[in-house]
Structure formats: C-alpha cells, structure tokens
Tab-separated table of C-alpha atoms in Angstrom:
chain	number	residue	atom	x	y	z
L	1	MET	CA	-12.614	11.727	-6.878
L	2	ASP	CA	-12.488	11.493	-3.097
L	3	ASN	CA	-15.078	12.885	-0.671
L	4	TYR	CA	-13.148	16.098	-0.092
L	5	LEU	CA	-13.014	16.944	-3.800
L	6	PHE	CA	-16.661	16.009	-4.290
L	7	GLN	CA	-17.687	18.335	-1.462
L	8	TYR	CA	-15.482	21.104	-2.903
L	9	LEU	CA	-17.184	20.734	-6.287
L	10	LEU	CA	-20.641	20.588	-4.696
L	11	ASP	CA	-20.004	23.820	-2.807
L	12	LYS	CA	-18.950	25.470	-6.074
L	13	VAL	CA	-21.914	24.346	-8.188
L	14	LYS	CA	-24.695	24.423	-5.576
L	15	PRO	CA	-25.506	28.146	-5.964
L	16	LEU	CA	-25.797	27.569	-9.719
L	17	ILE	CA	-28.041	24.483	-9.761
L	18	GLN	CA	-30.086	24.502	-6.539
L	19	LYS	CA	-33.721	25.460	-7.123
L	20	GLU	CA	-36.101	26.783	-4.475
L	21	ASP	CA	-38.862	24.675	-2.951
L	22	THR	CA	-42.416	25.514	-4.044
L	23	PHE	CA	-45.821	25.053	-2.465
L	24	PHE	CA	-46.394	22.013	-4.676
L	25	ARG	CA	-43.094	20.145	-4.313
L	26	LYS	CA	-39.625	20.201	-2.864
L	27	ALA	CA	-36.757	20.999	-5.214
L	28	LEU	CA	-34.344	18.220	-6.103
L	29	PRO	CA	-31.207	18.614	-3.931
L	30	ALA	CA	-28.102	19.938	-5.680
L	31	ARG	CA	-26.136	17.006	-4.249
L	32	THR	CA	-28.403	14.482	-5.984
L	33	LYS	CA	-28.163	16.353	-9.286
L	34	LEU	CA	-24.370	16.417	-9.122
L	35	GLU	CA	-24.174	12.728	-8.157
L	36	ILE	CA	-26.373	11.756	-11.107
L	37	VAL	CA	-24.429	13.830	-13.632
L	38	LEU	CA	-21.028	12.611	-12.419
L	39	ARG	CA	-22.320	9.031	-12.571
L	40	PHE	CA	-23.542	9.633	-16.127
L	41	LEU	CA	-20.228	11.164	-17.245
L	42	ALA	CA	-18.135	8.442	-15.581
L	43	THR	CA	-20.180	5.432	-16.759
L	44	GLY	CA	-22.271	6.511	-19.729
L	45	ASN	CA	-25.260	4.772	-18.113
L	46	SER	CA	-28.609	5.390	-19.781
L	47	PHE	CA	-31.103	7.765	-18.226
L	48	THR	CA	-33.363	4.770	-17.654
L	49	SER	CA	-30.786	2.973	-15.486
L	50	LEU	CA	-29.996	6.219	-13.634
L	51	GLN	CA	-33.708	6.689	-13.053
L	52	TYR	CA	-33.933	3.433	-11.109
L	53	LEU	CA	-30.620	3.938	-9.331
L	54	PHE	CA	-31.432	7.423	-7.993
L	55	ARG	CA	-35.258	7.350	-8.191
L	56	VAL	CA	-35.340	10.463	-10.327
L	57	PRO	CA	-37.425	10.423	-13.541
L	58	LYS	CA	-35.364	10.176	-16.723
L	59	ASN	CA	-37.074	13.202	-18.283
L	60	THR	CA	-36.028	15.224	-15.220
L	61	ILE	CA	-32.424	14.003	-15.606
L	62	SER	CA	-32.446	15.011	-19.262
L	63	THR	CA	-33.663	18.476	-18.281
L	64	PHE	CA	-31.088	19.312	-15.614
L	65	LEU	CA	-28.095	17.505	-17.201
L	66	PRO	CA	-26.871	20.427	-19.372
L	67	ASP	CA	-27.392	22.926	-16.543
L	68	VAL	CA	-25.248	20.879	-14.161
L	69	CYS	CA	-22.577	20.330	-16.834
L	70	ASP	CA	-22.484	24.071	-17.517
L	71	ALA	CA	-22.207	24.711	-13.773
L	72	ILE	CA	-19.283	22.271	-13.500
L	73	TYR	CA	-17.490	24.024	-16.350
L	74	THR	CA	-18.142	27.455	-14.808
L	75	ALA	CA	-16.958	26.327	-11.362
L	76	LEU	CA	-13.745	24.806	-12.753
L	77	LYS	CA	-13.096	27.294	-15.538
L	78	GLU	CA	-9.922	28.567	-13.897
L	79	PHE	CA	-8.343	25.147	-14.471
L	80	ILE	CA	-8.928	25.171	-18.233
L	81	GLU	CA	-8.450	28.801	-19.256
L	82	VAL	CA	-6.147	29.697	-22.136
L	83	PRO	CA	-2.939	31.317	-20.788
L	84	ARG	CA	-3.130	35.089	-21.074
L	85	LYS	CA	0.386	36.145	-20.124
L	86	GLU	CA	3.678	35.494	-21.864
L	87	GLU	CA	5.110	34.117	-18.617
L	88	GLU	CA	2.419	31.415	-18.539
L	89	TRP	CA	3.256	30.366	-22.089
L	90	LYS	CA	6.967	30.313	-21.244
L	91	LYS	CA	6.250	27.930	-18.373
L	92	ILE	CA	4.652	25.525	-20.867
L	93	GLN	CA	7.574	26.053	-23.258
L	94	ASN	CA	9.998	25.155	-20.512
L	95	GLY	CA	7.980	22.039	-19.712
L	96	PHE	CA	8.036	20.805	-23.302
L	97	ASN	CA	11.757	21.495	-23.558
L	98	LEU	CA	12.699	19.758	-20.301
L	99	ARG	CA	10.345	16.781	-20.477
L	100	TRP	CA	9.936	16.225	-24.217
L	101	ASN	CA	13.022	17.917	-25.730
L	102	PHE	CA	11.059	20.118	-28.123
L	103	PRO	CA	12.089	23.786	-27.720
L	104	ASN	CA	9.620	26.669	-28.111
L	105	CYS	CA	6.605	24.317	-28.128
L	106	VAL	CA	3.542	25.756	-26.351
L	107	GLY	CA	1.025	22.988	-27.046
L	108	ALA	CA	0.128	19.780	-28.865
L	109	LEU	CA	-2.956	20.063	-31.090
L	110	ASP	CA	-5.457	17.388	-32.046
L	111	GLY	CA	-9.128	17.015	-32.823
L	112	LYS	CA	-11.778	14.347	-32.400
L	113	HIS	CA	-15.245	13.718	-33.764
L	114	VAL	CA	-17.721	13.215	-30.894
L	115	VAL	CA	-20.470	10.992	-32.295
L	116	VAL	CA	-24.018	12.194	-31.610
L	117	LYS	CA	-27.583	11.343	-32.479
L	118	LYS	CA	-28.625	12.938	-35.752
L	119	PRO	CA	-30.438	16.199	-34.918
L	120	PRO	CA	-33.859	16.340	-36.594
L	121	GLY	CA	-34.140	18.510	-39.668
L	122	THR	CA	-30.390	18.954	-40.189
L	123	GLY	CA	-29.940	16.901	-43.362
L	124	THR	CA	-26.251	16.047	-43.802
L	125	GLU	CA	-24.809	18.947	-41.793
L	126	TYR	CA	-23.439	16.662	-39.071
L	127	PHE	CA	-22.661	13.681	-41.340
L	128	ASN	CA	-18.944	12.759	-41.179
L	129	TYR	CA	-16.514	10.530	-43.085
L	130	LYS	CA	-17.360	7.538	-40.849
L	131	ASN	CA	-20.998	7.621	-41.964
L	132	SER	CA	-22.169	8.869	-38.585
L	133	CYS	CA	-23.156	12.255	-37.170
L	134	SER	CA	-20.749	14.195	-34.996
L	135	ILE	CA	-19.546	17.465	-33.585
L	136	VAL	CA	-15.836	18.238	-33.462
L	137	LEU	CA	-13.671	18.758	-30.384
L	138	MET	CA	-10.459	20.680	-31.119
L	139	ALA	CA	-7.963	20.948	-28.278
L	140	SER	CA	-4.451	22.031	-27.344
L	141	VAL	CA	-2.709	20.166	-24.515
L	142	ASP	CA	0.238	21.348	-22.437
L	143	HIS	CA	3.339	19.409	-21.325
L	144	ASP	CA	1.494	17.963	-18.310
L	145	TYR	CA	-1.507	16.408	-20.138
L	146	CYS	CA	-3.912	19.291	-19.361
L	147	PHE	CA	-6.242	20.889	-21.904
L	148	ARG	CA	-5.317	24.546	-22.396
L	149	TYR	CA	-7.667	25.343	-25.271
L	150	VAL	CA	-10.932	23.618	-26.172
L	151	ASP	CA	-13.171	24.409	-29.141
L	152	ILE	CA	-16.314	22.301	-29.407
L	153	GLY	CA	-19.320	22.464	-31.685
L	154	ALA	CA	-18.129	22.454	-35.298
L	155	LYS	CA	-20.360	20.239	-37.423
L	156	GLY	CA	-18.950	16.874	-38.488
L	157	ARG	CA	-19.536	17.562	-42.189
L	158	GLN	CA	-16.800	20.201	-42.267
L	159	SER	CA	-13.375	19.144	-43.434
L	160	ASP	CA	-10.820	18.929	-40.654
L	161	GLY	CA	-8.680	21.578	-42.302
L	162	GLY	CA	-11.724	23.813	-42.532
L	163	ILE	CA	-12.475	23.292	-38.841
L	164	PHE	CA	-9.009	24.489	-37.866
L	165	ALA	CA	-9.239	27.397	-40.309
L	166	ASP	CA	-12.444	28.583	-38.631
L	167	CYS	CA	-11.544	27.922	-34.990
L	168	SER	CA	-10.874	30.770	-32.585
L	169	LEU	CA	-7.336	29.544	-31.812
L	170	LYS	CA	-6.098	30.126	-35.367
L	171	TYR	CA	-7.611	33.602	-35.400
L	172	ALA	CA	-6.093	34.463	-32.010
L	173	ILE	CA	-2.614	33.249	-33.031
L	174	GLU	CA	-2.548	35.011	-36.379
L	175	ASN	CA	-3.838	38.255	-34.882
L	176	ASN	CA	-1.432	38.247	-31.902
L	177	LYS	CA	-4.193	37.951	-29.287
L	178	LEU	CA	-2.481	35.374	-27.047
L	179	ASN	CA	0.747	37.098	-25.977
L	180	LEU	CA	2.733	34.131	-27.238
L	181	PRO	CA	6.507	34.224	-26.809
L	182	LYS	CA	8.637	34.860	-29.867
L	183	ASP	CA	9.106	31.749	-32.066
L	184	ALA	CA	6.360	29.824	-30.201
L	185	VAL	CA	5.064	26.772	-32.081
L	186	PHE	CA	2.381	24.116	-31.693
L	187	VAL	CA	2.869	20.509	-32.820
L	188	ALA	CA	0.255	18.450	-34.654
L	189	ASP	CA	-0.209	15.451	-36.945
L	190	GLU	CA	-0.960	15.136	-40.660
L	191	ALA	CA	-4.581	16.261	-40.258
L	192	PHE	CA	-3.452	19.870	-39.771
L	193	PRO	CA	-1.928	22.350	-42.215
L	194	MET	CA	1.677	23.357	-41.591
L	195	LYS	CA	2.131	26.979	-40.561
L	196	PRO	CA	5.030	29.077	-39.216
L	197	TYR	CA	3.494	28.479	-35.772
L	198	LEU	CA	2.330	24.881	-36.404
L	199	MET	CA	4.779	22.033	-37.040
L	200	LYS	CA	3.672	18.710	-38.545
L	201	PRO	CA	5.698	15.640	-39.601
L	202	TYR	CA	7.210	15.020	-43.000
L	203	ALA	CA	5.129	12.814	-45.293
L	204	ARG	CA	6.110	9.235	-44.497
L	205	ARG	CA	7.747	8.189	-47.745
L	206	ASN	CA	11.340	8.340	-48.991
L	207	LEU	CA	12.497	10.012	-45.799
L	208	THR	CA	16.111	10.763	-45.017
L	209	LYS	CA	17.529	9.785	-41.646
L	210	GLU	CA	17.413	13.424	-40.557
L	211	GLN	CA	13.731	13.707	-41.480
L	212	LYS	CA	12.921	10.489	-39.609
L	213	ILE	CA	14.557	11.918	-36.517
L	214	PHE	CA	12.494	15.107	-36.833
L	215	ASN	CA	9.329	13.007	-37.131
L	216	TYR	CA	10.295	11.012	-34.034
L	217	ARG	CA	11.014	14.127	-31.982
L	218	LEU	CA	7.756	15.752	-33.049
L	219	SER	CA	5.802	12.542	-32.409
L	220	ARG	CA	7.335	12.306	-28.938
L	221	ALA	CA	6.019	15.771	-28.059
L	222	ARG	CA	2.669	15.232	-29.794
L	223	ARG	CA	2.012	11.975	-27.921
L	224	ILE	CA	0.973	14.187	-25.005
L	225	VAL	CA	-2.318	15.052	-26.680
L	226	GLU	CA	-2.956	11.403	-27.613
L	227	ASN	CA	-2.584	10.464	-23.955
L	228	ALA	CA	-4.802	13.324	-22.780
L	229	PHE	CA	-7.626	12.267	-25.103
L	230	GLY	CA	-7.115	8.608	-24.204
L	231	ILE	CA	-7.330	9.317	-20.479
L	232	LEU	CA	-10.342	11.589	-20.983
L	233	THR	CA	-12.285	8.834	-22.764
L	234	SER	CA	-11.198	6.087	-20.368
L	235	ARG	CA	-12.267	8.095	-17.308
L	236	SER	CA	-15.406	9.552	-18.912
L	237	ARG	CA	-17.180	6.454	-20.237
L	238	VAL	CA	-19.908	8.620	-21.674
L	239	TYR	CA	-17.729	8.541	-24.822
L	240	GLU	CA	-17.787	4.729	-25.010
L	241	LYS	CA	-20.706	4.871	-27.425
L	242	PRO	CA	-22.483	7.566	-29.450
L	243	ILE	CA	-24.220	10.141	-27.259
L	244	SER	CA	-27.959	10.156	-27.972
L	245	LEU	CA	-28.520	13.817	-27.182
L	246	ILE	CA	-28.850	16.994	-29.211
L	247	PRO	CA	-25.553	18.777	-30.051
L	248	GLU	CA	-26.159	21.645	-27.616
L	249	LYS	CA	-26.320	19.219	-24.679
L	250	VAL	CA	-23.260	17.352	-25.980
L	251	ASP	CA	-21.325	20.641	-26.054
L	252	SER	CA	-22.032	21.020	-22.331
L	253	ILE	CA	-20.953	17.425	-21.638
L	254	VAL	CA	-17.636	17.854	-23.473
L	255	ASN	CA	-16.811	21.119	-21.728
L	256	ALA	CA	-17.584	19.572	-18.337
L	257	THR	CA	-15.478	16.442	-18.905
L	258	CYS	CA	-12.485	18.483	-20.105
L	259	ALA	CA	-12.709	20.781	-17.071
L	260	LEU	CA	-13.003	17.780	-14.724
L	261	HIS	CA	-9.996	16.169	-16.413
L	262	ASN	CA	-7.793	19.214	-15.766
L	263	TRP	CA	-9.076	19.712	-12.222
L	264	LEU	CA	-8.468	16.099	-11.195
L	265	ARG	CA	-5.145	15.975	-13.020
L	266	ILE	CA	-3.973	19.007	-10.997
L	267	LYS	CA	-5.651	18.360	-7.636
L	268	SER	CA	-5.555	14.549	-7.451
L	269	PRO	CA	-2.958	13.269	-9.962
L	270	ASN	CA	-2.075	10.052	-8.120
L	271	THR	CA	-5.707	8.942	-7.924
L	272	TYR	CA	-6.879	10.159	-11.330
L	273	THR	CA	-3.741	9.161	-13.238
L	274	PRO	CA	-1.883	6.527	-11.192
L	275	SER	CA	1.454	5.028	-12.264
L	276	GLY	CA	1.185	3.279	-15.621
L	277	THR	CA	-1.603	5.485	-16.956
L	278	PHE	CA	0.566	7.335	-19.495
L	279	ASP	CA	2.758	5.977	-22.265
L	280	TYR	CA	6.192	5.293	-20.830
L	281	GLU	CA	9.519	5.530	-22.656
L	282	ASP	CA	12.292	3.144	-21.630
L	283	LEU	CA	15.156	5.199	-23.031
L	284	ASP	CA	17.843	2.754	-21.857
L	285	ASN	CA	16.372	-0.025	-23.989
L	286	CYS	CA	15.056	2.323	-26.701
L	287	ASN	CA	11.410	1.292	-26.596
L	288	TRP	CA	8.173	2.523	-25.114
L	289	SER	CA	5.357	0.897	-23.183
L	290	PRO	CA	1.739	1.860	-23.873
L	291	GLY	CA	-0.277	3.544	-21.140
L	292	SER	CA	-3.030	1.556	-19.465
L	293	TRP	CA	-5.714	3.479	-21.385
L	294	ARG	CA	-4.499	1.930	-24.660
L	295	ASN	CA	-5.368	-1.564	-23.393
L	296	GLU	CA	-9.059	-0.729	-23.052
L	297	VAL	CA	-11.687	-1.279	-25.730
L	298	GLN	CA	-11.591	1.639	-28.135
L	299	PRO	CA	-14.651	3.870	-27.703
L	300	THR	CA	-17.083	4.272	-30.585
L	301	GLY	CA	-18.411	7.597	-29.370
L	302	ILE	CA	-15.248	9.514	-30.250
L	303	ILE	CA	-13.235	9.021	-33.450
L	304	ASN	CA	-10.086	10.468	-34.986
L	305	MET	CA	-9.902	13.250	-37.497
L	306	THR	CA	-8.870	12.275	-41.012
L	307	SER	CA	-5.452	12.915	-42.514
L	308	HIS	CA	-5.231	15.384	-45.347
L	309	PRO	CA	-3.397	15.072	-48.643
L	310	PRO	CA	-0.130	17.026	-48.668
L	311	ARG	CA	-0.553	20.782	-48.995
L	312	TYR	CA	1.918	23.374	-50.133
L	313	PRO	CA	3.042	25.164	-46.958
L	314	SER	CA	4.511	28.632	-46.958
L	315	THR	CA	8.242	29.115	-47.396
L	316	SER	CA	8.564	30.382	-43.822
L	317	ALA	CA	6.898	27.224	-42.445
L	318	THR	CA	9.112	24.944	-44.526
L	319	THR	CA	12.227	26.874	-43.510
L	320	LEU	CA	11.338	26.608	-39.823
L	321	ARG	CA	10.821	22.840	-40.087
L	322	GLU	CA	14.216	22.530	-41.760
L	323	LYS	CA	15.783	24.506	-38.907
L	324	TYR	CA	14.236	22.149	-36.379
L	325	THR	CA	15.486	19.183	-38.412
L	326	GLN	CA	19.029	20.524	-38.400
L	327	TYR	CA	18.836	21.321	-34.688
L	328	PHE	CA	17.572	17.836	-33.755
L	329	ASN	CA	20.381	16.253	-35.767
L	330	ASN	CA	23.163	18.421	-34.373
L	331	GLU	CA	23.350	20.434	-31.134
L	332	GLY	CA	19.814	19.440	-30.089
L	333	ALA	CA	20.298	15.686	-30.576
L	334	VAL	CA	19.440	13.293	-27.731
L	335	PRO	CA	21.494	10.087	-27.184
L	336	TRP	CA	18.714	7.583	-27.925
L	337	GLN	CA	17.105	9.068	-31.032
L	338	ASP	CA	19.034	7.084	-33.651
L	339	ASN	CA	17.876	3.805	-32.123
L	340	MET	CA	14.247	4.968	-31.965
L	341	ILE	CA	13.847	5.407	-35.719
L	342	PHE	CA	14.777	1.853	-36.737
C-alpha cells in the first residue's frame, strides 16, 4: 500500500474511528489507530510488540482493533459487495469463459477454518476436525481473484456440508435473490455437495478419459479461489498462527482483510500482486508453475475444509455435469487438455 492509498483509506475511516478529546486526555489519533491495525493485519505481531513499537497500551489496542476493522470493511464495502444485477454476473461469466474456458461460471467456492482461541464457556461448539477451535470463512471468488461473497462466523464444530447448507448464499441462490443469469453455475471441490448450480469433480477413481478432462477443466477454474486464499494469507500474516481473540473480534478481522484484498487487487494490482504471484500455466509445454505464495510456510491459523464422502446428487445436477463433460470433450475442447491429464 503506497502513501496515496493509505491516505485515501485514512480519510474514509477517520470519521468512523476518531474520538473527541476530553478534559482529562487527548484522544488517540485516527492515523495511529489505522497504522497499528494495518501493522497487526500485515504481520500478526502480538499486542505486546505493537505496544512498544507505537507506545500505545496493549489493552487499548485490543479495545479499538475491532472498531477499526469494522470501519475498514465499511469504507471498502463497495469493493466486496455481491453483484446485484444480471449484467454484473454476466461480466464474471465472460471472464471465466475467456480466461479459464469454463462457460456460465459465476464464481469459485471454497471454505477455510480460521483457528481461534477457545471462547470460555463454549464447550465443544468451536472444536473442529483438527482438534483446534475455529470459525469458518466461506467465500466465492470471481475470475480476477476478488472475493464476491464472504460468509464468516459459523462454528468449527459444524460439518462443512452443514455450513454450506446454512449459509446465506445457498438460500439466495435457491430462492432467486441474486438475479443470476440463466444456467449460471459455481465450481467447487469435493467438500461441497453437487447441485444444479454447483459443479464438483468426479470422484477420483476408475475415471474415464472424458471424466478426467472434466476434472481438469473444473480444477483449472477452481484454482482461482485457491490462489485468492493463498494471497490473502501471505499478505495478511495475522493468519500465520491461531488468532488469540474472541470469535466476534476475529469476524471483524476476516471481513477487513478480505475487503483490503479486493481493494488492493483492484486499485494497486502490480504492487499487491506482482508478476509471479499467481499460479502460471505454460500451455505450450503443458505444465504449470506454482505462484510465489505456495513457496511460503503454510499458515497454521487457517486450515482447509474436509472432503465429504460421496453423496447422491439430484438427477438434474448429474445431467448437467454430463453435459459439461460432453462439451469439454467435443466442441468446447482446448488444444492442450489431453496432455494435462497424464
């Protein structure tokens, strides 16, 4: 983030976080608050180290942290809003078709467990499959690595299928609240149930060549969300280790980091995501090179969702996947796909 963008953000959040001076003491400047919070999000430094760096008591930092994070999210909300018009969804569709050769796709879905300190008095409500406590971040990412839908706060104890079943995105899709174009689909991995609007790969056993090609084409489009999460965690080092705060404060942190990701991706792409950041496909030689974020130490503060045993999808979902399989192996084939599956 350069000085211009920092000043832009400060001007946006200042009315929301600046307190008035009192007879007893002067209020902490909004600039200092924002600097501390951005430093915390970018490095994951402890409140104790921030206390000595900025000469602000750690209990004061803990108090204003969620307020500043909420202000950041509010100030940048326009960069992370769910599309409301069919034309906006069609723009994403066109992006997935042109860049990733997956027609009608409007987003790549994935979820992560954000590891937190066990809240007192909650028993096993937040206890997940990795024997830690977490809240769940569910997100949809567009063709340009930006988060278009974020749902945060589900308790780690819930099954991943249950989390998707209860999230607002599923309700909005199935009740026609999003103005999605006809035949719009999302792509996801094995952790999600297959639906007429949600495509997932074939189970990876005894696959035909045609099914392997479908899996490759879907994986190619779904890699977008892997990269978005990878870049988010590599730029926001607060996820490097479990976050020792109550879930409500972690919700604010996650919303702020996702909004900052989109804002910087749109306003300063060459600085935030320089060349080599994303996975790169060398189609001439039929291989791909990992993005720079994959070479970093994997964070322990954010972990993958678990895969589910095969379910029995509806006939309409199965039929649609078969149509995609036939399309990818006939008129929708790309020259390099046969070499990518072996």
